[in-house]
Coordinates of C-alpha atoms in Angstrom, one line a residue:
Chain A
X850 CA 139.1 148.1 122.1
X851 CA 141.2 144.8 122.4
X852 CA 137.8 143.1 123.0
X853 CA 135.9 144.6 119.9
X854 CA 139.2 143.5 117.8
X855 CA 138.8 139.5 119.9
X856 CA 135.2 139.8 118.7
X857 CA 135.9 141.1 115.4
X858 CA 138.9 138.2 114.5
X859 CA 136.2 135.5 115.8
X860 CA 133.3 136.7 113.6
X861 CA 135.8 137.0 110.4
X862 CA 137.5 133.1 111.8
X863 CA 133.3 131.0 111.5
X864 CA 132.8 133.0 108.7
X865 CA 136.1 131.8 106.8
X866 CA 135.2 128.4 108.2
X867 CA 131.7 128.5 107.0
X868 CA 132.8 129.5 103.4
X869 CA 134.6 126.3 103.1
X870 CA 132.3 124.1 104.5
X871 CA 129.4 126.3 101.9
X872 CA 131.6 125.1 99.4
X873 CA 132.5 121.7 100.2
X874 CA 128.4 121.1 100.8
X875 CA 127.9 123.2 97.8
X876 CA 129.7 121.0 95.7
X877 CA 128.2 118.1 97.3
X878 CA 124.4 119.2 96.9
X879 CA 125.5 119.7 92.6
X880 CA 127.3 116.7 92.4
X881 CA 124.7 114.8 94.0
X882 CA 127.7 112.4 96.0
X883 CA 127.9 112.7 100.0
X884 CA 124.5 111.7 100.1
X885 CA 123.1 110.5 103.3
X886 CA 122.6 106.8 103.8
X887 CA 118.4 106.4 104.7
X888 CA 116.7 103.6 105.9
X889 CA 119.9 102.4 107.5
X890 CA 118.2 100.7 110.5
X891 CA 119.6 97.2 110.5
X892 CA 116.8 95.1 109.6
X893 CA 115.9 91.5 108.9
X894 CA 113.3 90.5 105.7
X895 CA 111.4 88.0 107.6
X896 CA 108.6 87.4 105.0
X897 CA 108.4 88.3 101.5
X898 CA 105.3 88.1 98.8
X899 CA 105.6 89.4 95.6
X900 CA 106.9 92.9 95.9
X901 CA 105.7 93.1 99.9
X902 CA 108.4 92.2 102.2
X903 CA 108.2 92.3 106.1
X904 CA 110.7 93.7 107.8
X905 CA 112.0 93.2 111.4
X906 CA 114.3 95.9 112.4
X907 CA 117.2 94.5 114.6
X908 CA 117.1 95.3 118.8
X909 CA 119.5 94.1 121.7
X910 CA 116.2 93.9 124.4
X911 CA 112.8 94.3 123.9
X912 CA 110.7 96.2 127.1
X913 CA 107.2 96.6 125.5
X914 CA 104.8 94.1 123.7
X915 CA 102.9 94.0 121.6
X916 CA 105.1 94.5 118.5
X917 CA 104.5 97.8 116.3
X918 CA 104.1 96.7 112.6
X919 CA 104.3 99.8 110.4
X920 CA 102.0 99.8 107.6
X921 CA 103.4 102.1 104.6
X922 CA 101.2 103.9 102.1
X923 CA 101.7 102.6 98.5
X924 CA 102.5 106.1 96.8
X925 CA 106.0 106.5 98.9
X926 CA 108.9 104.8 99.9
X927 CA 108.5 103.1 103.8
X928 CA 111.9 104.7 104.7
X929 CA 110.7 108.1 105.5
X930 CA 109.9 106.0 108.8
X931 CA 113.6 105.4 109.0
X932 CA 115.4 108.6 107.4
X933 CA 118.5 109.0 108.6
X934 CA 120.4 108.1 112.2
X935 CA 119.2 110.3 115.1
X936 CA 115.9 111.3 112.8
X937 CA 114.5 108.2 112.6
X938 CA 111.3 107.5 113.7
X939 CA 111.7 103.4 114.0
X940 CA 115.2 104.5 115.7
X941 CA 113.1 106.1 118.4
X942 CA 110.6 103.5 119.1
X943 CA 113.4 100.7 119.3
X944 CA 115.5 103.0 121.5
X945 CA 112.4 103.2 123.9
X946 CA 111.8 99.3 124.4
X947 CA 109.5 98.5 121.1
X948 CA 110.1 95.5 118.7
X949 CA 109.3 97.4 115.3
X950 CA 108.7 96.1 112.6
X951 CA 107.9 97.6 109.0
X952 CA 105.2 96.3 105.8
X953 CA 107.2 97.3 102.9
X954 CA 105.0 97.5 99.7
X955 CA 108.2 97.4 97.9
X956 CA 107.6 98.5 93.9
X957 CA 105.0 97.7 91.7
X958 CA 105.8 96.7 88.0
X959 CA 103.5 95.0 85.7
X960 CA 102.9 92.1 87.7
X961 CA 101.3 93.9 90.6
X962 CA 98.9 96.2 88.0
X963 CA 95.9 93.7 89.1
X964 CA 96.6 93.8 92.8
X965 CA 93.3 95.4 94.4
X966 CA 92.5 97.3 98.0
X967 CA 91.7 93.2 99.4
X968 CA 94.8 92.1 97.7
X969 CA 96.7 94.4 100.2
X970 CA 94.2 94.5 103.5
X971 CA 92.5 90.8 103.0
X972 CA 96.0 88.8 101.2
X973 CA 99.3 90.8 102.4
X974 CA 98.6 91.9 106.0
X975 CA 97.2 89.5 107.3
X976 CA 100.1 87.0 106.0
X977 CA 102.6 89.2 107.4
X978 CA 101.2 89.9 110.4
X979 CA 101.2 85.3 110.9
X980 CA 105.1 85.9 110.2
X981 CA 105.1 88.8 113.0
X982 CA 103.1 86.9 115.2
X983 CA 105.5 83.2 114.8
X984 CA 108.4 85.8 114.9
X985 CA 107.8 87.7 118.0
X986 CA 105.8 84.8 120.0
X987 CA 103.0 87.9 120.4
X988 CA 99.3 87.4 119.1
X989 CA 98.6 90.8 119.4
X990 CA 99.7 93.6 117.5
X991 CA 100.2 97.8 117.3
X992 CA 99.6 98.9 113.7
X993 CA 100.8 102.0 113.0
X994 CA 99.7 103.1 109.1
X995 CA 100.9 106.1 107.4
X996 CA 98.3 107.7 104.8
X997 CA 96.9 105.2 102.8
X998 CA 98.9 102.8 104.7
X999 CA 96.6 104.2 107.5
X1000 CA 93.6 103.4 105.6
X1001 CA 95.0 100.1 104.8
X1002 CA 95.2 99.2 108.5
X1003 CA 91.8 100.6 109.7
X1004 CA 90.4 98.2 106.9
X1005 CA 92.3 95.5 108.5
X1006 CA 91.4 96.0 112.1
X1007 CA 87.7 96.1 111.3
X1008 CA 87.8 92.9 110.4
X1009 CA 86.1 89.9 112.5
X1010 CA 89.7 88.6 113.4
X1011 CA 91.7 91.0 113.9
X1012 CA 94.2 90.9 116.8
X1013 CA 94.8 94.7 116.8
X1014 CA 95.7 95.8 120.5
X1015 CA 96.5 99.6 119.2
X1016 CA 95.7 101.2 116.2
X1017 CA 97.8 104.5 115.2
X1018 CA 96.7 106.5 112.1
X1019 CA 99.2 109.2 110.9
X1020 CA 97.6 111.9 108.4
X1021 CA 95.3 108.7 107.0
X1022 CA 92.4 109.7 105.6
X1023 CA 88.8 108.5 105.9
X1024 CA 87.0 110.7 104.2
X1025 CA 87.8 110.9 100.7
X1026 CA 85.9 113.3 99.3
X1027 CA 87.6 116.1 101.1
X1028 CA 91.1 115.4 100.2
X1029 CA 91.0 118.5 97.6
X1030 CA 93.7 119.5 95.2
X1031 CA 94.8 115.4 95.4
X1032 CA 91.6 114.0 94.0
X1033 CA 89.6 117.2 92.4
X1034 CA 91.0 115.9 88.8
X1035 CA 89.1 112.6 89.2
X1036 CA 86.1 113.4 91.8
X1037 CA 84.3 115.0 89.0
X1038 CA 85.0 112.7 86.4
X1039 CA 87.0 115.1 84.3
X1040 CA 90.1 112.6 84.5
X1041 CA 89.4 108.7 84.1
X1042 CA 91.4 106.1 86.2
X1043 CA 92.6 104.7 82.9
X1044 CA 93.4 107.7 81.4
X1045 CA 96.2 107.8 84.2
X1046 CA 97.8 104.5 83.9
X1047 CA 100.7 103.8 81.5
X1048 CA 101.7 101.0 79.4
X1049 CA 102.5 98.7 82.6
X1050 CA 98.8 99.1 84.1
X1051 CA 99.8 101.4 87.1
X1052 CA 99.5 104.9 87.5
X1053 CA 103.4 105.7 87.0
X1054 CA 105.5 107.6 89.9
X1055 CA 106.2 111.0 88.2
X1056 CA 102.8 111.5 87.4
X1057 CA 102.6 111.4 91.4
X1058 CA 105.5 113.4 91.6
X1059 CA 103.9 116.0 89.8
X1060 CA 100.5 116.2 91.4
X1061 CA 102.5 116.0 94.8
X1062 CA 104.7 119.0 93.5
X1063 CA 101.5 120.8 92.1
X1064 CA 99.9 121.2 95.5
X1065 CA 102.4 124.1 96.2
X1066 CA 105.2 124.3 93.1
X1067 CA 106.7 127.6 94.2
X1068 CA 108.3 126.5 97.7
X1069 CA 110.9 124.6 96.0
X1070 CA 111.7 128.3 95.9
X1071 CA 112.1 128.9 99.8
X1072 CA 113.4 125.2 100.4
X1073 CA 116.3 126.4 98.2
X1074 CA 116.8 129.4 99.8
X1075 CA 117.1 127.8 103.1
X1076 CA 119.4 125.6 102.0
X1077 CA 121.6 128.2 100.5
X1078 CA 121.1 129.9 104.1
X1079 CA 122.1 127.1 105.9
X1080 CA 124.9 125.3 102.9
X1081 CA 127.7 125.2 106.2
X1082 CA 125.3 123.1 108.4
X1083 CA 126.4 119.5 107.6
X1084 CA 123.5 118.7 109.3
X1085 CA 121.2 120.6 108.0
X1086 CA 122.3 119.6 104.4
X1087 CA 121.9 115.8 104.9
X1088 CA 118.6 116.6 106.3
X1089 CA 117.8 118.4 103.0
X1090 CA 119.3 116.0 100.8
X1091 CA 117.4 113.0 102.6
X1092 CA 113.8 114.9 102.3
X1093 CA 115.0 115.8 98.8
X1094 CA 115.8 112.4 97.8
X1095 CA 112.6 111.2 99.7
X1096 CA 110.1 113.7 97.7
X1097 CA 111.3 112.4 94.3
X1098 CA 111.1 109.1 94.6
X1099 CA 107.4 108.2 94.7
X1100 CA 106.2 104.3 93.3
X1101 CA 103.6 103.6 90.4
X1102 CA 100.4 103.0 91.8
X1103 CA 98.6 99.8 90.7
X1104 CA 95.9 100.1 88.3
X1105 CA 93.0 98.0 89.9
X1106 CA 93.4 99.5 93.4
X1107 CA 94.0 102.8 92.1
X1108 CA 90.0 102.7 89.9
X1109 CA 89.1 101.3 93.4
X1110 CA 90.2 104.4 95.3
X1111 CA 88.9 106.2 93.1
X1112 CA 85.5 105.0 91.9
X1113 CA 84.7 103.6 95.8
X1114 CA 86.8 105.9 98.3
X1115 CA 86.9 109.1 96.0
X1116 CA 83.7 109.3 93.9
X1117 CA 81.4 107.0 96.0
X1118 CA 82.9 107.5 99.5
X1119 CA 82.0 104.5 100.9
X1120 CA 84.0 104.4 103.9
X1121 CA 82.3 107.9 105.3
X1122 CA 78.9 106.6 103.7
X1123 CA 79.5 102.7 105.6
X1124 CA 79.1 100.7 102.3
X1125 CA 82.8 99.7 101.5
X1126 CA 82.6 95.8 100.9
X1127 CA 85.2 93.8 101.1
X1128 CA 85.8 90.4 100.1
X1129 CA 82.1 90.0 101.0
X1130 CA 81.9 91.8 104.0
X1131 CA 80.7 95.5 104.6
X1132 CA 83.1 97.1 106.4
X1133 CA 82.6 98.5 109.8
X1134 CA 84.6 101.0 112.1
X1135 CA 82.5 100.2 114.7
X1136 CA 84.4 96.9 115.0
X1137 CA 88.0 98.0 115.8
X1138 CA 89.0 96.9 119.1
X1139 CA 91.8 98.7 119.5
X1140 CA 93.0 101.8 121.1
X1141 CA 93.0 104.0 118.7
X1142 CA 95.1 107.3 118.3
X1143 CA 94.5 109.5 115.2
X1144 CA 97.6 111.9 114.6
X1145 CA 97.0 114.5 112.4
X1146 CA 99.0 117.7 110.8
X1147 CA 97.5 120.8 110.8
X1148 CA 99.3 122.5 108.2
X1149 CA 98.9 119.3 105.9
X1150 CA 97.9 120.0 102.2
X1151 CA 98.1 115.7 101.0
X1152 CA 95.6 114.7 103.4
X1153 CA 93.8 118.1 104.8
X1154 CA 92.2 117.8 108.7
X1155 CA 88.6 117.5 107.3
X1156 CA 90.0 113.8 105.4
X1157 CA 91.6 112.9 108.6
X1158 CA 89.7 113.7 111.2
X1159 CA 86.4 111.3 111.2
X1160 CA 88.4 108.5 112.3
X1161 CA 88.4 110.7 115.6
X1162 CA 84.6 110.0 115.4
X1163 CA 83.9 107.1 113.4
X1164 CA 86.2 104.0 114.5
X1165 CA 86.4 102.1 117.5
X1166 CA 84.9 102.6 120.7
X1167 CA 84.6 106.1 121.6
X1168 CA 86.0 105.3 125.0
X1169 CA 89.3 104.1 123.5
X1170 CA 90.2 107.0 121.3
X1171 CA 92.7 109.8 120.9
X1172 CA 92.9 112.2 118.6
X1173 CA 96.2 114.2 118.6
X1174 CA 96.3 117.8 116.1
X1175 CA 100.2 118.8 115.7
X1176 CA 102.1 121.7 114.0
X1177 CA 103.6 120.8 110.4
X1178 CA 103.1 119.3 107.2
X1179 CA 101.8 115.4 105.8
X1180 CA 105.5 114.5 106.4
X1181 CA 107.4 117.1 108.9
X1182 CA 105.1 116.3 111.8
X1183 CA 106.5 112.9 112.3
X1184 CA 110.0 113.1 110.4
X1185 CA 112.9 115.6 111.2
X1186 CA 113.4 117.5 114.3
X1187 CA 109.6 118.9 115.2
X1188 CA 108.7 115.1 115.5
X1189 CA 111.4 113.6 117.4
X1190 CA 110.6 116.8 119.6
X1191 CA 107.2 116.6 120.3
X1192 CA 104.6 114.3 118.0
X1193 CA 107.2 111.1 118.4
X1194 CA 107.5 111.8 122.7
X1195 CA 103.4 111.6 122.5
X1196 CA 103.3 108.8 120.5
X1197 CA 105.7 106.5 122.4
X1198 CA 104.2 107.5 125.8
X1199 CA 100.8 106.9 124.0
X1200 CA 102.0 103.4 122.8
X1201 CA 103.9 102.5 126.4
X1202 CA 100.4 103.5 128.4
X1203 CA 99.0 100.8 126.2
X1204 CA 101.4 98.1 125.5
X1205 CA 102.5 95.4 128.6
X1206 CA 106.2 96.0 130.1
X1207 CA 108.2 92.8 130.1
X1208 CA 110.5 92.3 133.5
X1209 CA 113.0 91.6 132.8
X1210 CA 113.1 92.9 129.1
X1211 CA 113.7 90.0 126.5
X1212 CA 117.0 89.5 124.8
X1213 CA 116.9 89.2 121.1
Chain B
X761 CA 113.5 125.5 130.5
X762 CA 114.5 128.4 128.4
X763 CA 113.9 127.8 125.1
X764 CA 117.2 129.1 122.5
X765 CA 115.1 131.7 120.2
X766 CA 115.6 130.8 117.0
X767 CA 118.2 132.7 114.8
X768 CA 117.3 135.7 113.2
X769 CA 117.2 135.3 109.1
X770 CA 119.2 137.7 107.4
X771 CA 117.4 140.1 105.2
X772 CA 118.0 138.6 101.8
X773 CA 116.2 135.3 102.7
X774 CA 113.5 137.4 104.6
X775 CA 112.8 138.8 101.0
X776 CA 113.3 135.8 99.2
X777 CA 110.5 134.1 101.4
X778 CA 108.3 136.8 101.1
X779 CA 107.7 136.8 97.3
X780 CA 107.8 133.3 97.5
X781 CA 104.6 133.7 99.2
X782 CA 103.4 136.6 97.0
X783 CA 103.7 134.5 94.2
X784 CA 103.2 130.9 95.7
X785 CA 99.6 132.2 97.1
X786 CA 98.1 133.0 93.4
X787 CA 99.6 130.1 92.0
X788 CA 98.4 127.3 94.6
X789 CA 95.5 128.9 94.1
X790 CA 94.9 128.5 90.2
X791 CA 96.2 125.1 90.6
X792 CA 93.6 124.3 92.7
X793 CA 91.0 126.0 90.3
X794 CA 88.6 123.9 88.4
X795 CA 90.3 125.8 85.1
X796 CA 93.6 124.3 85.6
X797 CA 92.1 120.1 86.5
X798 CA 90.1 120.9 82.9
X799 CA 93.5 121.8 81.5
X800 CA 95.3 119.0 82.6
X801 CA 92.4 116.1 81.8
X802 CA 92.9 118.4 78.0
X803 CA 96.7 118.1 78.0
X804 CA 96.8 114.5 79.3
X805 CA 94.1 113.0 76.3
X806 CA 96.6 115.3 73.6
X807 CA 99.8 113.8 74.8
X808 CA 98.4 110.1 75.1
X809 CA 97.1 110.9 71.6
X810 CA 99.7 112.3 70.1
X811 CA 101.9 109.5 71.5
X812 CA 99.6 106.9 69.9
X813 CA 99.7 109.1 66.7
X814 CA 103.8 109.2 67.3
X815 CA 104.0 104.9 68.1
X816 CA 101.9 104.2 64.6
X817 CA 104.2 106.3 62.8
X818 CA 107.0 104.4 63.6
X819 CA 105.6 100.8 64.0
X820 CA 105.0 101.2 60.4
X821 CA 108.4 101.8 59.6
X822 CA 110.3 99.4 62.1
X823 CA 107.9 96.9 60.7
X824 CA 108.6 97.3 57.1
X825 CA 112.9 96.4 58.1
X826 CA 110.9 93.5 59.9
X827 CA 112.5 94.9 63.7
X828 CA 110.4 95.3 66.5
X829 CA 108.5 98.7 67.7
X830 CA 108.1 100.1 71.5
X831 CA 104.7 98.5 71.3
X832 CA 105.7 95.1 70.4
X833 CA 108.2 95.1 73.3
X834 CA 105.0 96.3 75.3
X835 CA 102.6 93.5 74.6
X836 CA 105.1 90.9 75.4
X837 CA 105.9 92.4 78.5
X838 CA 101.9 92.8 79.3
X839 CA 101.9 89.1 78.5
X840 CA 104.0 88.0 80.4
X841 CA 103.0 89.9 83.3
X842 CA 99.7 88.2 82.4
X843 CA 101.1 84.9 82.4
X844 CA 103.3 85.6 86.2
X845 CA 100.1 86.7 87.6
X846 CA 98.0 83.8 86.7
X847 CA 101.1 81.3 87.7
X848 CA 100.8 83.8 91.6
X849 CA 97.6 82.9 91.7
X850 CA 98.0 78.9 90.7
X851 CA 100.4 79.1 93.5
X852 CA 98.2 80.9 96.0
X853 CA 95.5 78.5 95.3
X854 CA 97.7 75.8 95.9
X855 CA 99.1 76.9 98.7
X856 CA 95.2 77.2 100.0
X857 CA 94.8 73.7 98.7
X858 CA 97.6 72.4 101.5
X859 CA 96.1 74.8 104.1
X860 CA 92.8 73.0 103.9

């Protein structure tokens, strides 16, 4: 009996503790204040263009070379790479020896409305990667591209002078005419690129909100549900808050490369059909030198398996690939706690199997 | 290893995840319907007409006080835009120009 009444007084004592903390977190998910502080990495702008900026993320010793260069899509903002502390993906890779560094698109106004698919592979990579490259003291590079980011940076690494040691493509897709739901307004010609852009010449960010919130608008339902579930995890609420924050806050699209995407990648499908040209030359997988590893989600409804998965066939040499399938969504299977189990483990072993230790490791 | 099962839901988030799905299912799949992408082409070309329809209106009458409209504002900022991205590209080529 005294043990069922020990029992009893601890159940009632976390409960009273986890009403006040549901209400202090309560209070702070309405009010929006508390919120966690993202992409808090320190980091160093060490080339800028226009709205692009190239960031080097700050490390005591660096163990592996070549550098890893992030390459960000241009719908989203780059510090989903670099949530929050302890579920930060460019946390992880500096923690295990890598000198990261990150290709922010930044925001484009009316200025960047002209800015085409070569303004971003043929002008801004390659100019940031000469900064990387007198930065670090490294020729080569490991280009790790997100989405279109990923897309960005097989473009890139096709080209005849490309010094691309590893090539990492998360949820980037190839072929275009299988990325359903995301493009079905516009394959078939019933929506017009310039029906979509707005008085600044881009395609603004809540009309991407909304067509990322269409692919599946009812599980705001269960994502607010958990949260109510789990209102007197602290951690559990930043986490939320972050991915909430994150999933708002998309970036206009610039008109010219958006009619490119769609009247090339989308409705023509030139890089599945090998007739995507750019800046006079035809681009061809078949070039990449790299190692390449393409890392895809399963459960992914932005950029399905079928979009993903010819890079697995179609770039580099077949002797130098990887394909790696993991559990979770377009973002969950390399942010939060899934990744930094499993998909972010595989990818640094991946990256250190093919990246040259440095004895002693260099001070920075 | 022994992995910590994870924690058993209580009922009332059990449910609420179930008609989440009842309903989600149906409704992801009529926005993925060819009806629904006709409806939103049809609802997009009324709302950038009526907005058009909305900016005339009132150009009209913002111009008769002799003040500017929305679309006044608009142009300038297009030309200027205009005008930055031709000076970026003067400076690109120059920059080119030294390279060489």
């Amino acid at each position: 009996m005294p043990a069922l009444n020990t029992d009893l007084a601890a159940r009632l004592s976390r409960e009273l503790e986890r009403s006040v903390l549901r209400a202090k977190n309560g209070i702070r998910v309405v009010s929006g204040s508390g919120k966690p502080r993202l992409g808090a990495t320190p980091k160093d702008v060490v080339w800028q263009r226009d709205r692009a900026e190239l960031w080097r993320y700050r490390a005591s010793a660096v163990r592996y070379q070549p550098p890893v260069l992030f390459v960000h899509s241009l719908v989203s903002r780059s510090y989903i790479m670099d949530l929050r502390p302890g579920s930060s993906t460019v946390e992880f890779l500096l923690d295990r020896g890598f000198d990261v560094s990150m290709l922010d698109w930044g925001v484009p106004d009316e200025r960047d409305a002209d800015n085409t698919i070569e303004t971003y592979v043929d002008e801004y990579l390659p100019a940031a990667l000469a900064a990387l490259q007198s930065e670090t003291g490294c020729d080569e590079v490991t280009l790790v591209g997100y989405c279109l980011g990923g897309t960005f940076a097989t473009l890139y690494a096709a080209g005849e002078e490309s010094h691309v040691r590893n090539l990492v493509l998360l949820a980037s897709p190839l072929d275009y005419s299988e990325m359903g739901a995301m493009v079905a307004a516009v394959l078939d010609g019933r929506l017009d690129p310039d029906e979509i852009v707005d008085e600044t010449g881009n395609v603004p960010a809540d009309l991407l909100y909304a067509a990322f919130f269409m692919q599946a608008p009812t599980t705001e339902i269960a994502r607010y549900a958990m949260l109510l579930e789990n209102l007197w995890n602290d951690e559990f609420v930043d986490a939320w808050q972050a991915m909430a924050q994150w999933s708002r806050e998309q970036v206009p699209f610039p008109g010219a490369a958006m009619r490119q995407v769609v009247e090339e990648l989308v409705r023509r499908n030139t890089l599945m059909t090998g007739t995507m040209r750019l800046k006079g030359r035809t681009v061809d997988f078949t070039n990449v030198r790299a190692n390449v590893l393409n890392a895809m989600a399963e459960r992914d409804n932005v950029v399905p398996l079928a979009a993903a998965e010819p890079a697995s066939r179609l770039v580099g040499d077949p002797d130098r690939r990887d394909e790696l399938r993991l559990s979770g969504g377009h973002v969950t299977f390399f942010a939060g706690r899934y990744a930094r189990a499993h998909t972010l483990p595989t990818l640094a072993s991946w990256l250190v199997a093919r990246s040259d230790e440095l004895d002693p490791a260099k001070e920075r | 290893m022994n992995a910590t099962p994870p924690p058993k839901q209580p009922l009332w988030l059990q449910l609420i995840l179930r008609f989440e799905r009842a309903i989600g299912v149906p409704v992801e799949s009529a926005v993925r319907s060819d009806k629904y992408f006709d409806l939103v082409a049809h609802a997009n070309r009324t709302r950038a007409r009526l907005a058009e329809l909305t900016e005339g209106l009132t150009q009209e009458w913002l111009h008769v006080f002799n003040l500017p409209a929305g679309s006044d504002v608009r142009r300038l900022r297009e030309q200027l835009a205009r005008v930055e991205r031709q000076l970026g590209e003067l400076a690109k080529d120059l920059e080119r120009g030294r390279d060489e």
